[in-house]
mmCIF file of C-alpha atoms in Angstrom:
data_model
loop_
_atom_site.group_PDB
_atom_site.id
_atom_site.type_symbol
_atom_site.label_atom_id
_atom_site.label_comp_id
_atom_site.label_asym_id
_atom_site.label_seq_id
_atom_site.Cartn_x
_atom_site.Cartn_y
_atom_site.Cartn_z
ATOM 1 C CA MET X 1 -13.121 -204.203 3.594
ATOM 2 C CA SER X 2 -9.786 -202.640 4.851
ATOM 3 C CA GLU X 3 -8.747 -202.457 8.415
ATOM 4 C CA GLU X 4 -9.681 -198.587 8.168
ATOM 5 C CA ASP X 5 -13.107 -199.547 7.269
ATOM 6 C CA ASP X 6 -13.272 -202.414 9.869
ATOM 7 C CA SER X 7 -12.365 -199.739 12.520
ATOM 8 C CA GLN X 8 -14.175 -196.656 11.056
ATOM 9 C CA TYR X 9 -17.647 -199.283 11.667
ATOM 10 C CA GLU X 10 -16.772 -200.476 14.903
ATOM 11 C CA ASP X 11 -16.363 -197.018 16.133
ATOM 12 C CA ASP X 12 -19.014 -194.937 14.309
ATOM 13 C CA LYS X 13 -16.585 -191.946 14.375
ATOM 14 C CA GLY X 14 -16.652 -191.441 17.760
ATOM 15 C CA GLU X 15 -20.171 -192.475 18.365
ATOM 16 C CA VAL X 16 -20.513 -194.351 22.108
ATOM 17 C CA ASP X 17 -23.397 -196.735 20.104
ATOM 18 C CA ASP X 18 -24.302 -198.342 24.219
ATOM 19 C CA GLU X 19 -26.772 -198.020 26.859
ATOM 20 C CA GLU X 20 -24.506 -194.956 27.938
ATOM 21 C CA HIS X 21 -25.626 -192.990 24.873
ATOM 22 C CA VAL X 22 -26.204 -189.064 25.535
ATOM 23 C CA GLU X 23 -29.945 -188.672 24.824
ATOM 24 C CA ILE X 24 -31.848 -185.537 23.735
ATOM 25 C CA ASN X 25 -35.016 -184.563 25.876
ATOM 26 C CA ILE X 26 -37.030 -182.559 23.795
ATOM 27 C CA ASN X 27 -41.090 -181.659 25.219
ATOM 28 C CA GLU X 28 -43.614 -183.205 23.884
ATOM 29 C CA GLY X 29 -45.803 -179.930 22.832
ATOM 30 C CA THR X 30 -43.909 -177.817 20.341
ATOM 31 C CA GLU X 31 -45.586 -174.825 21.678
ATOM 32 C CA ASP X 32 -44.214 -175.538 24.910
ATOM 33 C CA ASN X 33 -40.847 -175.964 23.519
ATOM 34 C CA ASP X 34 -41.003 -172.576 21.198
ATOM 35 C CA ASN X 35 -42.111 -170.838 24.209
ATOM 36 C CA GLU X 36 -39.257 -172.271 25.864
ATOM 37 C CA ASP X 37 -36.493 -171.521 23.446
ATOM 38 C CA ARG X 38 -37.914 -167.649 23.371
ATOM 39 C CA GLU X 39 -37.454 -167.681 27.034
ATOM 40 C CA ASN X 40 -34.107 -168.934 26.379
ATOM 41 C CA GLU X 41 -32.975 -166.914 23.872
ATOM 42 C CA ARG X 42 -33.869 -163.485 26.009
ATOM 43 C CA SER X 43 -31.985 -165.403 29.127
ATOM 44 C CA GLU X 44 -28.501 -165.854 26.433
ATOM 45 C CA SER X 45 -29.617 -162.232 25.396
ATOM 46 C CA GLU X 46 -29.437 -160.394 28.911
ATOM 47 C CA GLU X 47 -26.296 -162.522 30.307
ATOM 48 C CA ASP X 48 -24.767 -161.530 26.969
ATOM 49 C CA SER X 49 -25.141 -158.086 27.654
ATOM 50 C CA ASN X 50 -24.363 -157.865 31.524
ATOM 51 C CA GLU X 51 -20.420 -160.561 30.367
ATOM 52 C CA PRO X 52 -18.219 -157.852 31.623
ATOM 53 C CA THR X 53 -15.549 -157.349 28.805
ATOM 54 C CA TYR X 54 -11.953 -160.019 28.698
ATOM 55 C CA GLN X 55 -9.943 -158.256 25.600
ATOM 56 C CA LEU X 56 -7.329 -160.405 24.234
ATOM 57 C CA THR X 57 -4.484 -158.905 25.153
ATOM 58 C CA GLU X 58 -0.655 -158.271 22.967
ATOM 59 C CA GLN X 59 0.853 -159.997 25.906
ATOM 60 C CA MET X 60 -1.816 -163.067 26.235
ATOM 61 C CA ALA X 61 -1.777 -163.232 22.696
ATOM 62 C CA GLY X 62 1.947 -163.107 22.317
ATOM 63 C CA GLU X 63 2.442 -166.092 24.915
ATOM 64 C CA SER X 64 -0.297 -168.196 23.054
ATOM 65 C CA LEU X 65 2.180 -168.239 19.924
ATOM 66 C CA SER X 66 4.496 -171.753 19.014
ATOM 67 C CA LEU X 67 5.578 -172.849 15.988
ATOM 68 C CA LEU X 68 8.387 -171.200 14.375
ATOM 69 C CA CYS X 69 7.885 -171.335 10.478
ATOM 70 C CA LYS X 70 8.784 -170.084 7.285
ATOM 71 C CA ILE X 71 6.974 -167.192 5.345
ATOM 72 C CA GLY X 72 6.413 -165.177 2.744
ATOM 73 C CA ASN X 73 10.058 -166.671 0.351
ATOM 74 C CA GLY X 74 11.387 -168.311 3.013
ATOM 75 C CA LEU X 75 14.293 -165.714 4.281
ATOM 76 C CA SER X 76 11.615 -164.450 7.463
ATOM 77 C CA HIS X 77 10.091 -166.986 9.714
ATOM 78 C CA ALA X 78 7.435 -165.987 12.112
ATOM 79 C CA TYR X 79 5.580 -168.082 14.945
ATOM 80 C CA VAL X 80 1.906 -169.515 12.756
ATOM 81 C CA LYS X 81 -0.190 -171.350 15.601
ATOM 82 C CA MET X 82 -2.234 -169.326 18.306
ATOM 83 C CA ASP X 83 -3.275 -171.501 20.759
ATOM 84 C CA LEU X 84 -5.805 -169.518 23.380
ATOM 85 C CA VAL X 85 -8.083 -172.112 25.060
ATOM 86 C CA ASN X 86 -10.390 -171.131 27.888
ATOM 87 C CA LYS X 87 -9.292 -168.030 28.275
ATOM 88 C CA ALA X 88 -12.910 -166.199 29.353
ATOM 89 C CA LEU X 89 -12.730 -164.273 26.508
ATOM 90 C CA ASN X 90 -15.132 -161.986 24.528
ATOM 91 C CA ASP X 91 -13.324 -159.909 22.657
ATOM 92 C CA ILE X 92 -10.501 -160.897 20.374
ATOM 93 C CA SER X 93 -9.799 -157.868 18.083
ATOM 94 C CA ILE X 94 -6.153 -157.308 18.175
ATOM 95 C CA ILE X 95 -5.855 -160.666 16.723
ATOM 96 C CA CYS X 96 -6.237 -159.494 13.574
ATOM 97 C CA ALA X 97 -2.129 -157.892 13.549
ATOM 98 C CA PHE X 98 -1.006 -161.618 13.578
ATOM 99 C CA ILE X 99 -1.512 -162.257 9.882
ATOM 100 C CA HIS X 100 0.622 -164.633 9.757
ATOM 101 C CA VAL X 101 -1.289 -167.240 12.418
ATOM 102 C CA ARG X 102 -2.207 -170.769 10.381
ATOM 103 C CA TYR X 103 -3.963 -172.697 13.083
ATOM 104 C CA LEU X 104 -5.950 -171.418 15.728
ATOM 105 C CA ASP X 105 -7.549 -172.667 18.562
ATOM 106 C CA LEU X 106 -10.280 -170.300 20.461
ATOM 107 C CA SER X 107 -12.535 -173.087 21.890
ATOM 108 C CA ASP X 108 -13.759 -173.147 25.513
ATOM 109 C CA ASN X 109 -14.113 -168.598 25.989
ATOM 110 C CA LYS X 110 -17.347 -166.649 25.428
ATOM 111 C CA LEU X 111 -17.397 -165.285 21.642
ATOM 112 C CA SER X 112 -19.978 -164.508 20.321
ATOM 113 C CA SER X 113 -18.697 -163.031 16.854
ATOM 114 C CA ILE X 114 -15.077 -164.029 15.982
ATOM 115 C CA THR X 115 -14.903 -160.928 13.286
ATOM 116 C CA PRO X 116 -11.215 -159.669 14.277
ATOM 117 C CA ILE X 117 -9.861 -163.383 12.447
ATOM 118 C CA ALA X 118 -11.126 -161.682 8.317
ATOM 119 C CA SER X 119 -7.759 -160.873 8.578
ATOM 120 C CA LEU X 120 -5.407 -164.144 8.484
ATOM 121 C CA LYS X 121 -5.769 -164.796 5.705
ATOM 122 C CA HIS X 122 -3.425 -168.102 5.872
ATOM 123 C CA LEU X 123 -5.733 -169.798 8.396
ATOM 124 C CA LEU X 124 -5.501 -173.581 7.097
ATOM 125 C CA THR X 125 -7.442 -174.725 10.940
ATOM 126 C CA LEU X 126 -10.070 -172.961 13.227
ATOM 127 C CA LYS X 127 -11.334 -174.288 15.859
ATOM 128 C CA VAL X 128 -13.785 -172.404 17.604
ATOM 129 C CA ASP X 129 -15.582 -175.155 20.122
ATOM 130 C CA ASN X 130 -17.698 -173.876 23.652
ATOM 131 C CA ASN X 131 -18.654 -170.299 23.100
ATOM 132 C CA ASN X 132 -21.249 -168.297 22.180
ATOM 133 C CA LEU X 133 -21.703 -168.028 18.315
ATOM 134 C CA LYS X 134 -25.059 -167.204 16.507
ATOM 135 C CA SER X 135 -23.482 -167.240 13.019
ATOM 136 C CA ILE X 136 -20.156 -167.356 11.482
ATOM 137 C CA ASP X 137 -19.236 -164.192 10.808
ATOM 138 C CA ILE X 138 -16.152 -163.926 8.677
ATOM 139 C CA PRO X 139 -15.619 -163.707 4.827
ATOM 140 C CA PRO X 140 -14.116 -167.285 2.301
ATOM 141 C CA MET X 141 -10.996 -168.200 3.512
ATOM 142 C CA PRO X 142 -8.664 -169.078 1.143
ATOM 143 C CA TYR X 143 -6.591 -171.501 2.987
ATOM 144 C CA LEU X 144 -8.915 -172.856 5.352
ATOM 145 C CA GLN X 145 -9.181 -176.950 5.376
ATOM 146 C CA LYS X 146 -10.533 -177.801 8.604
ATOM 147 C CA ALA X 147 -12.808 -175.810 10.941
ATOM 148 C CA SER X 148 -14.938 -176.676 13.941
ATOM 149 C CA PHE X 149 -17.499 -175.191 15.433
ATOM 150 C CA GLN X 150 -19.120 -177.430 17.953
ATOM 151 C CA ASN X 151 -21.147 -176.413 20.960
ATOM 152 C CA ASN X 152 -22.080 -172.915 19.895
ATOM 153 C CA LYS X 153 -25.534 -170.965 19.600
ATOM 154 C CA LEU X 154 -25.304 -171.171 15.465
ATOM 155 C CA VAL X 155 -28.853 -171.004 14.192
ATOM 156 C CA THR X 156 -27.781 -170.898 10.457
ATOM 157 C CA VAL X 157 -24.996 -172.128 8.158
ATOM 158 C CA LYS X 158 -25.115 -168.959 5.616
ATOM 159 C CA GLY X 159 -21.556 -167.379 5.211
ATOM 160 C CA ILE X 160 -19.880 -170.422 5.631
ATOM 161 C CA ALA X 161 -18.448 -170.509 2.501
ATOM 162 C CA HIS X 162 -14.251 -171.712 1.906
ATOM 163 C CA PRO X 163 -12.862 -173.111 -1.402
ATOM 164 C CA MET X 164 -10.463 -175.447 0.519
ATOM 165 C CA LEU X 165 -12.379 -176.399 3.538
ATOM 166 C CA GLU X 166 -12.889 -180.292 3.605
ATOM 167 C CA VAL X 167 -13.817 -180.877 7.026
ATOM 168 C CA LEU X 168 -16.455 -179.325 9.541
ATOM 169 C CA ASN X 169 -17.917 -179.926 12.430
ATOM 170 C CA LEU X 170 -20.699 -178.680 13.368
ATOM 171 C CA ASN X 171 -22.112 -181.131 16.072
ATOM 172 C CA SER X 172 -24.697 -179.905 18.581
ATOM 173 C CA ASN X 173 -25.501 -176.543 17.728
ATOM 174 C CA LYS X 174 -29.495 -175.221 16.985
ATOM 175 C CA ILE X 175 -29.586 -175.609 13.339
ATOM 176 C CA VAL X 176 -33.188 -175.924 11.310
ATOM 177 C CA GLU X 177 -32.341 -176.112 8.491
ATOM 178 C CA ALA X 178 -29.288 -176.888 6.156
ATOM 179 C CA ASN X 179 -28.784 -174.147 3.555
ATOM 180 C CA PHE X 180 -25.156 -174.110 2.653
ATOM 181 C CA ASP X 181 -24.117 -172.766 -0.513
ATOM 182 C CA ILE X 182 -22.931 -175.823 -1.554
ATOM 183 C CA SER X 183 -21.031 -173.335 -4.468
ATOM 184 C CA GLY X 184 -18.839 -172.092 -1.308
ATOM 185 C CA LEU X 185 -17.550 -175.954 -0.444
ATOM 186 C CA PRO X 186 -16.427 -178.087 -3.215
ATOM 187 C CA LYS X 187 -13.812 -179.545 -1.429
ATOM 188 C CA LEU X 188 -15.648 -180.270 1.389
ATOM 189 C CA SER X 189 -15.761 -184.424 1.963
ATOM 190 C CA VAL X 190 -16.736 -184.641 6.170
ATOM 191 C CA LEU X 191 -19.469 -182.759 7.763
ATOM 192 C CA GLU X 192 -20.359 -183.157 11.399
ATOM 193 C CA LEU X 193 -23.742 -181.588 11.978
ATOM 194 C CA ARG X 194 -24.623 -184.391 15.026
ATOM 195 C CA GLU X 195 -27.210 -183.289 17.966
ATOM 196 C CA ASN X 196 -29.316 -180.216 15.765
ATOM 197 C CA ARG X 197 -32.679 -179.473 14.955
ATOM 198 C CA LEU X 198 -32.482 -180.414 11.186
ATOM 199 C CA LYS X 199 -36.053 -181.838 9.963
ATOM 200 C CA SER X 200 -34.493 -183.482 6.606
ATOM 201 C CA THR X 201 -31.221 -183.719 4.715
ATOM 202 C CA LYS X 202 -32.437 -181.368 2.622
ATOM 203 C CA GLY X 203 -29.533 -178.958 1.382
ATOM 204 C CA LEU X 204 -27.003 -181.727 1.884
ATOM 205 C CA GLY X 205 -26.067 -182.577 -1.557
ATOM 206 C CA PHE X 206 -22.678 -182.700 -1.774
ATOM 207 C CA PRO X 207 -21.174 -184.336 -4.702
ATOM 208 C CA LYS X 208 -17.652 -184.672 -3.176
ATOM 209 C CA LEU X 209 -18.880 -185.446 -0.015
ATOM 210 C CA GLN X 210 -17.620 -188.746 1.448
ATOM 211 C CA ARG X 211 -18.763 -188.590 5.328
ATOM 212 C CA LEU X 212 -21.605 -187.361 7.194
ATOM 213 C CA TYR X 213 -22.950 -187.758 10.399
ATOM 214 C CA LEU X 214 -26.485 -186.258 11.199
ATOM 215 C CA ALA X 215 -27.564 -188.363 14.728
ATOM 216 C CA GLU X 216 -29.694 -186.318 16.757
ATOM 217 C CA ASN X 217 -31.252 -184.286 14.917
ATOM 218 C CA LYS X 218 -35.215 -184.494 14.162
ATOM 219 C CA ILE X 219 -35.310 -186.246 10.185
ATOM 220 C CA THR X 220 -37.788 -187.323 8.918
ATOM 221 C CA SER X 221 -37.194 -186.661 5.305
ATOM 222 C CA LEU X 222 -34.049 -187.445 3.105
ATOM 223 C CA THR X 223 -34.325 -185.124 0.494
ATOM 224 C CA ASP X 224 -31.368 -184.350 -2.138
ATOM 225 C CA ILE X 225 -29.636 -187.277 -0.178
ATOM 226 C CA ASP X 226 -28.621 -188.511 -3.781
ATOM 227 C CA GLN X 227 -26.849 -185.846 -4.940
ATOM 228 C CA CYS X 228 -24.038 -187.279 -2.732
ATOM 229 C CA VAL X 229 -22.775 -189.248 -4.954
ATOM 230 C CA SER X 230 -19.048 -189.756 -3.096
ATOM 231 C CA LEU X 231 -20.797 -190.401 0.043
ATOM 232 C CA LYS X 232 -19.274 -193.632 2.295
ATOM 233 C CA ILE X 233 -20.321 -192.979 5.592
ATOM 234 C CA LEU X 234 -23.540 -191.955 6.336
ATOM 235 C CA HIS X 235 -24.880 -191.608 9.702
ATOM 236 C CA LEU X 236 -28.557 -190.908 10.674
ATOM 237 C CA ARG X 237 -28.613 -192.168 14.182
ATOM 238 C CA GLY X 238 -31.817 -191.753 16.241
ATOM 239 C CA ASP X 239 -33.019 -191.825 19.782
ATOM 240 C CA ASN X 240 -36.849 -193.645 20.229
ATOM 241 C CA GLU X 241 -37.488 -192.464 23.675
ATOM 242 C CA ALA X 242 -35.966 -188.765 23.256
ATOM 243 C CA GLN X 243 -37.626 -188.910 19.571
ATOM 244 C CA THR X 244 -34.779 -188.067 17.327
ATOM 245 C CA ASN X 245 -34.051 -188.791 13.765
ATOM 246 C CA PRO X 246 -37.935 -190.275 13.588
ATOM 247 C CA ILE X 247 -37.002 -191.926 10.170
ATOM 248 C CA GLU X 248 -39.865 -193.914 9.028
ATOM 249 C CA SER X 249 -39.027 -193.989 5.012
ATOM 250 C CA LEU X 250 -36.137 -194.518 2.962
ATOM 251 C CA ASP X 251 -37.349 -192.868 0.146
ATOM 252 C CA GLY X 252 -34.276 -190.550 -1.253
ATOM 253 C CA LEU X 253 -31.276 -193.459 -0.980
ATOM 254 C CA SER X 254 -30.289 -194.274 -4.757
ATOM 255 C CA LYS X 255 -28.747 -195.504 -7.396
ATOM 256 C CA SER X 256 -26.587 -192.728 -7.926
ATOM 257 C CA MET X 257 -25.505 -193.139 -4.624
ATOM 258 C CA VAL X 258 -22.588 -196.115 -6.175
ATOM 259 C CA ALA X 259 -19.697 -194.784 -3.028
ATOM 260 C CA LEU X 260 -22.308 -196.231 -0.214
ATOM 261 C CA GLN X 261 -20.663 -198.365 2.117
ATOM 262 C CA TYR X 262 -21.912 -197.577 5.528
ATOM 263 C CA LEU X 263 -25.245 -196.746 6.724
ATOM 264 C CA ASN X 264 -26.548 -196.482 9.851
ATOM 265 C CA LEU X 265 -30.362 -195.920 11.061
ATOM 266 C CA ARG X 266 -29.984 -197.085 14.742
ATOM 267 C CA GLY X 267 -33.102 -195.573 16.748
ATOM 268 C CA THR X 268 -34.922 -194.420 13.615
ATOM 269 C CA ASN X 269 -38.601 -195.458 12.899
ATOM 270 C CA VAL X 270 -37.890 -198.035 10.073
ATOM 271 C CA SER X 271 -40.783 -200.380 10.766
ATOM 272 C CA SER X 272 -41.265 -202.041 7.631
ATOM 273 C CA LEU X 273 -38.611 -204.370 5.477
ATOM 274 C CA LYS X 274 -40.910 -205.262 2.676
ATOM 275 C CA THR X 275 -41.326 -201.922 2.170
ATOM 276 C CA GLU X 276 -37.473 -200.139 2.318
ATOM 277 C CA LEU X 277 -35.718 -203.493 1.616
ATOM 278 C CA PRO X 278 -36.162 -202.833 -2.050
ATOM 279 C CA LYS X 279 -34.436 -198.906 -1.401
ATOM 280 C CA LEU X 280 -31.967 -200.179 -0.087
ATOM 281 C CA LYS X 281 -30.768 -202.438 -2.724
ATOM 282 C CA GLN X 282 -30.207 -199.901 -5.195
ATOM 283 C CA LEU X 283 -27.336 -199.017 -2.856
ATOM 284 C CA PRO X 284 -24.642 -201.190 -4.997
ATOM 285 C CA ILE X 285 -21.257 -201.887 -2.406
ATOM 286 C CA LEU X 286 -22.860 -201.429 1.367
ATOM 287 C CA ARG X 287 -21.467 -203.372 3.408
ATOM 288 C CA GLY X 288 -22.485 -202.062 6.869
ATOM 289 C CA LEU X 289 -26.254 -201.547 7.927
ATOM 290 C CA VAL X 290 -27.324 -200.719 11.605
ATOM 291 C CA LEU X 291 -31.069 -201.019 12.202
ATOM 292 C CA LYS X 292 -30.870 -201.881 15.586
ATOM 293 C CA ASP X 293 -33.242 -200.225 18.197
ATOM 294 C CA SER X 294 -35.753 -200.387 15.151
ATOM 295 C CA PRO X 295 -39.297 -201.141 14.910
ATOM 296 C CA VAL X 296 -37.753 -203.532 11.561
ATOM 297 C CA ALA X 297 -35.466 -205.400 14.269
ATOM 298 C CA ARG X 298 -38.161 -206.688 15.705
ATOM 299 C CA GLU X 299 -39.506 -208.212 12.662
ATOM 300 C CA ASP X 300 -39.002 -212.224 12.442
ATOM 301 C CA GLU X 301 -36.006 -213.738 10.754
ATOM 302 C CA TYR X 302 -34.250 -210.240 10.372
ATOM 303 C CA ARG X 303 -31.228 -210.708 10.071
ATOM 304 C CA ILE X 304 -31.867 -214.083 7.332
ATOM 305 C CA GLU X 305 -34.317 -211.586 5.732
ATOM 306 C CA VAL X 306 -32.112 -208.463 5.128
ATOM 307 C CA ILE X 307 -28.768 -210.957 4.007
ATOM 308 C CA MET X 308 -30.722 -212.824 1.591
ATOM 309 C CA ASN X 309 -31.623 -209.637 -0.395
ATOM 310 C CA LEU X 310 -28.997 -207.712 0.138
ATOM 311 C CA ARG X 311 -25.751 -208.787 -1.636
ATOM 312 C CA ASN X 312 -23.010 -207.056 -0.545
ATOM 313 C CA LEU X 313 -23.904 -206.759 2.756
ATOM 314 C CA GLU X 314 -21.301 -207.951 5.591
ATOM 315 C CA ARG X 315 -21.889 -207.104 8.742
ATOM 316 C CA LEU X 316 -25.685 -206.505 10.774
ATOM 317 C CA ASP X 317 -26.655 -204.066 13.760
ATOM 318 C CA LYS X 318 -22.041 -204.299 13.310
ATOM 319 C CA ASP X 319 -22.137 -207.973 13.692
ATOM 320 C CA VAL X 320 -20.757 -210.696 11.329
ATOM 321 C CA PHE X 321 -22.837 -212.310 9.038
ATOM 322 C CA THR X 322 -22.065 -216.456 10.277
ATOM 323 C CA ASP X 323 -21.716 -219.328 7.763
ATOM 324 C CA GLU X 324 -24.864 -220.240 9.459
ATOM 325 C CA GLU X 325 -27.009 -217.187 8.518
ATOM 326 C CA LYS X 326 -26.170 -217.620 4.773
ATOM 327 C CA GLU X 327 -26.499 -221.026 4.762
ATOM 328 C CA GLU X 328 -30.131 -220.456 6.040
ATOM 329 C CA ALA X 329 -30.603 -217.490 3.863
ATOM 330 C CA GLN X 330 -29.254 -219.355 0.785
ATOM 331 C CA ASN X 331 -31.845 -222.542 1.568
ATOM 332 C CA LEU X 332 -35.311 -219.441 1.834
ATOM 333 C CA PHE X 333 -34.197 -217.765 -1.294
ATOM 334 C CA ARG X 334 -34.601 -221.280 -2.966
ATOM 335 C CA GLU X 335 -37.478 -221.993 -1.208
ATOM 336 C CA ARG X 336 -39.203 -218.968 -2.532
ATOM 337 C CA GLU X 337 -37.973 -218.711 -6.123
ATOM 338 C CA GLU X 338 -39.427 -222.703 -6.142
ATOM 339 C CA GLU X 339 -42.860 -221.278 -4.584
ATOM 340 C CA GLY X 340 -42.795 -218.099 -7.162
ATOM 341 C CA GLY X 341 -42.320 -216.111 -4.310
ATOM 342 C CA LEU X 342 -39.654 -213.463 -5.717
ATOM 343 C CA ASP X 343 -40.184 -210.497 -7.407
ATOM 344 C CA ASP X 344 -38.698 -210.530 -11.154
ATOM 345 C CA ASN X 345 -35.738 -208.377 -10.064
ATOM 346 C CA SER X 346 -34.856 -210.076 -6.942
ATOM 347 C CA VAL X 347 -31.782 -211.336 -8.158
ATOM 348 C CA ALA X 348 -30.262 -207.972 -10.363
ATOM 349 C CA GLU X 349 -31.481 -206.325 -7.940
ATOM 350 C CA GLY X 350 -29.478 -207.856 -5.353
ATOM 351 C CA ALA X 351 -30.491 -211.422 -3.786
ATOM 352 C CA VAL X 352 -28.151 -212.628 -2.151
ATOM 353 C CA VAL X 353 -26.472 -215.759 -3.858
ATOM 354 C CA LEU X 354 -24.315 -217.960 -1.279
ATOM 355 C CA GLU X 355 -21.375 -219.935 -2.246
#
């Protein structure tokens, strides 16, 4: 495994893995949650209607421009980077005139709509974090490669369809269903949906997706995940106390997931090695597995059972297996083999034979 892969396993794409991690407080009663949501929506609607207008001006737009580049046939030049972070904007109507902008940052404003950027056909990167968007109301952008809408009020992913988009960040929103138009995102390779309200992975079967971050949702089933045949990293971390991602069964994992190297299930409700290890055996090149803080991690001989069954695993809960653990797993394997306590397909499906 390369140093780059090592670093990914260590930091989990910035996910904090110690006691200081963010907890999502969830009320026990579903009805109470619904009522609270409705109250919050009414309050937000009233706030939006009373919000004074902070309009983008030509002077402000001009001062935000940088990065002079060639455009068109190379004989003309224009500024292509626009930084409008933290300007209290809720109206960007005039931005449609800046058609040469390629890099746009509108983070930390008060925007509830970004419709005017539809005219910016040359956009390569778009960042609209920490605003008031409830939907992404822009048509397909022909060259957009990276987009971030973290910490808005998005409830839907409908309308996100950009043919060149590779990286999409939708962390910290209110998305309940991942009903993407997969055909409209043919090049998507990195998708971040942490801290939303997803109950399933249904709709996330992107064939070219390589990294998928779904920590701190409400996921209980892994529907459509087997369609992610290029997936290398799958992050499903939950929190027992906050009742996020209470996954009990790993049904959905499949032999078709031939590229998966890292799987994080920390804090989920996976509770049985006997029933779930056979599903993990289907992943032919799994290198890193995290089950810490889940019930299964409290089973006797937990680490030994895992290494004995998952041939290619190098790290469990981010700790490399020791020589002593490998030897103990080998001895246990031989004992069970002599006693006839192994399944017929144990070796073929991944039971480890250690040197």
